[in-house]
Each structure stands twice: as C-alpha cells, then as structure tokens.
C-alpha positions as a printed NumPy array, in Angstrom:
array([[  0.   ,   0.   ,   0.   ],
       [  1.617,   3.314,  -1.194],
       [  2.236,   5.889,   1.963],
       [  1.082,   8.308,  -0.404],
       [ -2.732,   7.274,  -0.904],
       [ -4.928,   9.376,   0.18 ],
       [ -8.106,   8.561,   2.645],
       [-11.392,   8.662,   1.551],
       [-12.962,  12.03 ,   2.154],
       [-15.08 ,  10.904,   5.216],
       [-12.292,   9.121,   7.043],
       [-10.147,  12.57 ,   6.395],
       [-13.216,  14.953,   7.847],
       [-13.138,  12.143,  11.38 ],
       [ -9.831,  12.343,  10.858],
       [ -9.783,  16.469,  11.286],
       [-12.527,  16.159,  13.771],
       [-10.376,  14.278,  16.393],
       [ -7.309,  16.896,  15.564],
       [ -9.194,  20.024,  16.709],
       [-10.142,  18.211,  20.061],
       [ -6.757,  16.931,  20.653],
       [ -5.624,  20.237,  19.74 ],
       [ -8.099,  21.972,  22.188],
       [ -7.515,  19.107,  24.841],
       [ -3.948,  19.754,  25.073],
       [ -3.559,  23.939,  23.952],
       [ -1.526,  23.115,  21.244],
       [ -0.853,  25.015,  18.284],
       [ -1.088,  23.551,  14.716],
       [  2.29 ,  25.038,  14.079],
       [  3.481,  22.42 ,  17.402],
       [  1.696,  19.471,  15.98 ],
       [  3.034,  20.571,  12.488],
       [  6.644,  20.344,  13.877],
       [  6.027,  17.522,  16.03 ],
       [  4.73 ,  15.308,  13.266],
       [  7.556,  16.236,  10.811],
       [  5.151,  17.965,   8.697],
       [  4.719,  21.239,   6.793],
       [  1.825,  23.043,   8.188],
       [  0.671,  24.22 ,   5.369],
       [ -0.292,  20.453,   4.476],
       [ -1.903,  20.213,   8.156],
       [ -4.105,  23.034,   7.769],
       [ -5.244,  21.865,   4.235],
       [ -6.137,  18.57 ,   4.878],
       [ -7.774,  20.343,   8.335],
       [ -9.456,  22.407,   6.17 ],
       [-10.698,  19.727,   3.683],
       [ -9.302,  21.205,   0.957],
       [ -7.004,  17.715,   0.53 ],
       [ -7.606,  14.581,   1.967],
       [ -5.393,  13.516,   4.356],
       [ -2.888,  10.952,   3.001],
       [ -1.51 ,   7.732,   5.308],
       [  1.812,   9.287,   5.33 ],
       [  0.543,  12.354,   6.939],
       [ -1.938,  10.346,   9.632],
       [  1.112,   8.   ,  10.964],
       [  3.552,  10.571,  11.414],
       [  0.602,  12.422,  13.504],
       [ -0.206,   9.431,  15.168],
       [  3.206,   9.127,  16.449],
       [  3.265,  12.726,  17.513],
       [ -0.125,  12.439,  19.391],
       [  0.358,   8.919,  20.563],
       [ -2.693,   7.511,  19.694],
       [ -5.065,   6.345,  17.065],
       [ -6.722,   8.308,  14.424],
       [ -8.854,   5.919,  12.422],
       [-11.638,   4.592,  13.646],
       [-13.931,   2.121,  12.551],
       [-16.395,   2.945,   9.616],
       [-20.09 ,   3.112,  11.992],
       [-17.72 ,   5.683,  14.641],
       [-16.576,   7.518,  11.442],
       [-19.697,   7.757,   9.937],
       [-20.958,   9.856,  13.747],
       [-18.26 ,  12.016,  13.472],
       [-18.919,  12.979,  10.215],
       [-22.225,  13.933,  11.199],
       [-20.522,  16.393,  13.658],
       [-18.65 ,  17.744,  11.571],
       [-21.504,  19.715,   9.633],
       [-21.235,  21.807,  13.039],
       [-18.   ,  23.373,  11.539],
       [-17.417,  27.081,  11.639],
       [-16.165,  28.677,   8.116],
       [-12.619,  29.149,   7.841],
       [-12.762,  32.899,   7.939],
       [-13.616,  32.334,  11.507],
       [-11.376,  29.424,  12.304],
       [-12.634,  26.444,  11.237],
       [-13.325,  25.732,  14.78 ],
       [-15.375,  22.935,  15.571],
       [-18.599,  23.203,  17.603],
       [-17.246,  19.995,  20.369],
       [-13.901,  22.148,  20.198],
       [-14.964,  25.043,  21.767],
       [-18.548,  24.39 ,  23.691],
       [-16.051,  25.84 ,  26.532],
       [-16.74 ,  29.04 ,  26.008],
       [-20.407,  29.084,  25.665],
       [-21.945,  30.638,  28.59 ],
       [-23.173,  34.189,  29.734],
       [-20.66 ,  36.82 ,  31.463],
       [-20.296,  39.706,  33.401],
       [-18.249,  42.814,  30.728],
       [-16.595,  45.487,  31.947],
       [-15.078,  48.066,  30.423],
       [-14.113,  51.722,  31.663],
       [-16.869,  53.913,  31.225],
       [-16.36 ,  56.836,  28.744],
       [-17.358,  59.545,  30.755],
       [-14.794,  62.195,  32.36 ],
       [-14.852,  60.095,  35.85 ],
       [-13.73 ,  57.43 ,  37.289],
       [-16.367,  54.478,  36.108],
       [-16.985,  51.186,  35.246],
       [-19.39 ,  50.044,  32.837],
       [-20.48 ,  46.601,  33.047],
       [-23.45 ,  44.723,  30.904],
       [-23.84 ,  40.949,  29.972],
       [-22.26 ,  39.19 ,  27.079],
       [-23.76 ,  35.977,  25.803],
       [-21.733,  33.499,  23.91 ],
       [-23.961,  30.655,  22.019],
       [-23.681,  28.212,  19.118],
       [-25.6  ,  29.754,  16.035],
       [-26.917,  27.374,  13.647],
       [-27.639,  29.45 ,  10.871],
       [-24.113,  30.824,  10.443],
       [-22.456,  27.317,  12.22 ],
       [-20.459,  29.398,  14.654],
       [-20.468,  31.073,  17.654],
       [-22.24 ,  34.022,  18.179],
       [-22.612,  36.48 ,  20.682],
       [-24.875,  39.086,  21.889],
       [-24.847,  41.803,  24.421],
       [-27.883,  42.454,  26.776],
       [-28.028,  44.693,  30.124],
       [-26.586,  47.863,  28.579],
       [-27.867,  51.259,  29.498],
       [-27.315,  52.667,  26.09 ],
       [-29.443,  49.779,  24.901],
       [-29.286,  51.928,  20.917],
       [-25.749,  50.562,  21.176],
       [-26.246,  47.212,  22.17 ],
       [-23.941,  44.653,  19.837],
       [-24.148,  41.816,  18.735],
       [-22.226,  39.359,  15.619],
       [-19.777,  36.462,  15.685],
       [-17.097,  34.819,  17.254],
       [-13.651,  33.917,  15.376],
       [-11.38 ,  31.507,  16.867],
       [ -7.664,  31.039,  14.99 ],
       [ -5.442,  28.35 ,  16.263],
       [ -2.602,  30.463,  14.988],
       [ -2.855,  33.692,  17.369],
       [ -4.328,  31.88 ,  20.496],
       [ -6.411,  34.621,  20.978],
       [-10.746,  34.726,  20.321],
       [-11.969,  37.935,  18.715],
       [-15.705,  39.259,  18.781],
       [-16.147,  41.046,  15.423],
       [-19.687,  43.381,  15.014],
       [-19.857,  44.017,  11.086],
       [-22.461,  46.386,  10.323],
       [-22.906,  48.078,   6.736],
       [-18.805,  47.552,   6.778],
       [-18.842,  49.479,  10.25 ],
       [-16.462,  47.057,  12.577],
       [-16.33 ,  47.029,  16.087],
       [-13.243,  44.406,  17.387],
       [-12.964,  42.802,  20.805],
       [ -9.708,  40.892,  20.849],
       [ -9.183,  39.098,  24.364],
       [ -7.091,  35.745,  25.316],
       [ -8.066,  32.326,  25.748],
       [ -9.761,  31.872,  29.089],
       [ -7.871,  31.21 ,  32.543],
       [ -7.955,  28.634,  34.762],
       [-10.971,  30.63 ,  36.179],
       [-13.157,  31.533,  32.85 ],
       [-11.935,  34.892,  32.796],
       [-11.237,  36.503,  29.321],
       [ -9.094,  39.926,  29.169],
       [ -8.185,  41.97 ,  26.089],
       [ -8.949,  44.955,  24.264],
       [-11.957,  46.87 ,  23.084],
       [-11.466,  49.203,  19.998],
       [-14.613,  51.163,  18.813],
       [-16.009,  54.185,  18.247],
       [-17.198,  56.585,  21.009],
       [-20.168,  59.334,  20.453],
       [-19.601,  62.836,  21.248],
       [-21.862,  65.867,  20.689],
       [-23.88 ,  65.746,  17.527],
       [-23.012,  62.854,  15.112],
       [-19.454,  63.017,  15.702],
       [-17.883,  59.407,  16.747],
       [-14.199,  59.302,  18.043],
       [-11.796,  55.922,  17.386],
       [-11.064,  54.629,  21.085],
       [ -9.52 ,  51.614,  22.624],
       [-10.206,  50.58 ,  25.893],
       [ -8.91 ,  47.582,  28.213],
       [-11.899,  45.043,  28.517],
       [-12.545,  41.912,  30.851],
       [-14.939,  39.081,  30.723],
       [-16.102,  37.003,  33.499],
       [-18.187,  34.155,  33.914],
       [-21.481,  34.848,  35.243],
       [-21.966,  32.216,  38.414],
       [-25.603,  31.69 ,  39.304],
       [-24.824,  32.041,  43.219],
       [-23.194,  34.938,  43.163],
       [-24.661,  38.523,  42.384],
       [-23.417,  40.876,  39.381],
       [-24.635,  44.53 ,  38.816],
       [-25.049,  45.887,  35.48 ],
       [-24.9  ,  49.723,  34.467],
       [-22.178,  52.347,  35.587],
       [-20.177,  51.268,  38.709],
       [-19.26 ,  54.509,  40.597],
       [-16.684,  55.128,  43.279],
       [-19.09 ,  54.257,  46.236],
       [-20.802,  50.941,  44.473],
       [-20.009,  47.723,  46.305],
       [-18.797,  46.097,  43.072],
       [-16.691,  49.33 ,  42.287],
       [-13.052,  47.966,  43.654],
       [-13.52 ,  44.23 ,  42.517],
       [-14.856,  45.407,  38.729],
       [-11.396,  48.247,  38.747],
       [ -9.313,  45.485,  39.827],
       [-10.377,  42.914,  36.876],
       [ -9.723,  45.814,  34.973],
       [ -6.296,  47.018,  36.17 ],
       [ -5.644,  43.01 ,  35.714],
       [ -5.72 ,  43.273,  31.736],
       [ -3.046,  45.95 ,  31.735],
       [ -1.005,  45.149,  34.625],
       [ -0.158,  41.57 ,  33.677],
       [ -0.398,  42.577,  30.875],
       [ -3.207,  41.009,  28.521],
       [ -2.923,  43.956,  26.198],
       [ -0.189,  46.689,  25.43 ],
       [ -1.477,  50.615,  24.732],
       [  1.055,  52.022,  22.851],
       [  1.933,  55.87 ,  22.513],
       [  4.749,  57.786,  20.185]])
C-alpha cells in the first residue's frame, strides 16, 4: 500500500474532527503538531481544512506525535462525520462546535466607562452556538445605552491563540480581541470602537476590557459602577488586571 494514498474524504473529515479536540484538549498550536509530526503546516491546515484529503503518510507521522489512534472504525466515522456539519467557516477558524462548547456561557463585561470620571461600565455578554451561520455568536444584553447594544460572531484562529468578537455592520467594525480563558473563565483583552460625542461626531477609542463568567450564586450589577458601588473595587481590579499583567499593550509615540 503506497504511503502516499490518500483517505477517503469521510475518514479525512473524522480524521480532522479528532485533531481540533486533541488540539483543544492539550492547547496546542497547529504550528506544534506541524513540527512535532515532521510535517509542513501548510499540508496540516489543508487537509484540516478539507481542501485535501489527508494521506496515510501524513496520519502516521501524527499518530506518532499524538500517541494515539486516528482511524476509527467505519459506523464511529460515519458519527463524526455527522458532527462535523457543526464546523465554523474558515474565515472564523474552522473551529469545531465539540472544540470550543467551553466558552459558551453568559458573562459579566466590563469596560471603563467613557465619561470624564472614574467608572466602570459593566453589561452581559452571551456566547452561544448559532446554527444558521455554524459558529459562535454572541450578543450583548443589560446595557444602558441599549441603541448601542452589539451583537455578531465569534472567530477563533489556532494560529494567534487569541478569540476575537467582530460586530460588522454596513462595513462598520467594532473588534474585541481578548485571550483564551484562565484557569478561572476569565477573558481579558482589548476593546477598539467608536465613542459618540456631541452631535453625530464618533471618536476611534480603545479601551482595556474583561470578561467574566457569570456564576448563578453569586450577584453581578449591570450599568455604571461609581466610586461608592459595592462592586466598584472588585470590577477596577479585573480591569487594572488586563493591563497590569499585561493582557494587552497601549502604545503611545
């Protein structure tokens, strides 16, 4: 049997399907498993991708690097298959929906608050699997300025580590780009938008931005947290967290 022969295009989509949750499982990159399987990765994200089916060359040398099995046995291939129609475009990732049902969930988003004082403006964030676009989605709810509530999908690259929440409207972008989630659910990154002044004039701003897992037994409060508000000094210091560690960098001339 030539090394070269390629799998069928179901076993190759299983195939992919158990390399994004091995990938997940361990926080690998694909560049890692690229290296570790003595493999360009520009033929692991193809075959990934389904744009070539993976050939038995390729699936021993990852089965050595992984240390385990890839194949399975036609009736198990056959269910996998059938999960892998929940498969985000690869403008988004190609992310799986069993590869990332980790970060489904609701949670507590603070940002500063754009007025002149010292503020904190938190609202709720809910992160879902949407069926229509096969992706995650996510939508905000809770806001004061509910005119500005947003609301779009969820793009997951193995290659930066980082998850980004992208708004498109009309070609008008609004970018959330925050890391993977800690040991405690927490998500911190950056916010850039646009902020409204006077009139209908809108400013380009970037702001740090945290997001926490919203626990049933404990309680959150929504709106603009003042000096004085009970949640003010735990909401700053989640805050001061994304800069001080630093999740994100804010760079000046």
């Amino acid at each position: 049997m030539s090394s070269e022969r390629q799998v069928s295009n179901d076993d190759s989509l299983s195939i992919a399907m158990k390399l994004r949750e091995e990938i997940a499982r361990r926080r690998i990159t694909r560049q890692q498993l690229a290296d570790d399987a003595l493999i360009s990765l520009s033929t692991l994200e193809k075959a990934m991708s389904g744009r070539r089916p993976f050939t038995i060359a390729t699936i021993v040398r990852l089965e050595e690097a992984l240390g385990l099995s890839l194949r399975d046995k036609p009736e198990s291939a056959r269910a996998v298959v059938e999960t892998m129609t929940s498969l985000a475009p690869e403008h988004l990732g190609s992310y799986a929906r069993p590869a990332v049902t980790w970060i489904e969930g609701s949670y507590l988003t603070l940002r500063p608050s754009f007025g002149s004082d010292p503020a904190v403006y938190a609202y709720r964030t809910e992160i879902s699997w949407d069926g229509d676009t096969s992706s995650l989605g996510f939508r905000e709810a809770e806001r004061m300025d509910a005119a500005f509530t947003q609301w779009g999908q969820v793009s997951i690259p193995h290659q930066s580590g980082h998850i980004y929440l992208v708004t498109n409207r009309h070609g008008q972008f609004r970018l959330i780009v925050v890391s993977r989630p800690l040991i405690n659910g927490e998500m911190h990154g950056i916010l850039t938008t646009l902020q409204a002044g006077r009139g209908a004039q809108l400013t380009p701003v970037s702001t740090p931005i945290a997001l926490i897992p919203i626990e049933k037994s404990k309680k959150v409060h929504f709106g603009r947290i003042t000096e004085g508000h009970p949640a003010f000094t735990n909401y700053r210091s989640a805050l001061r967290r994304t800069v001080d560690e630093p999740f994100a960098l804010f760079l000046a001339p």
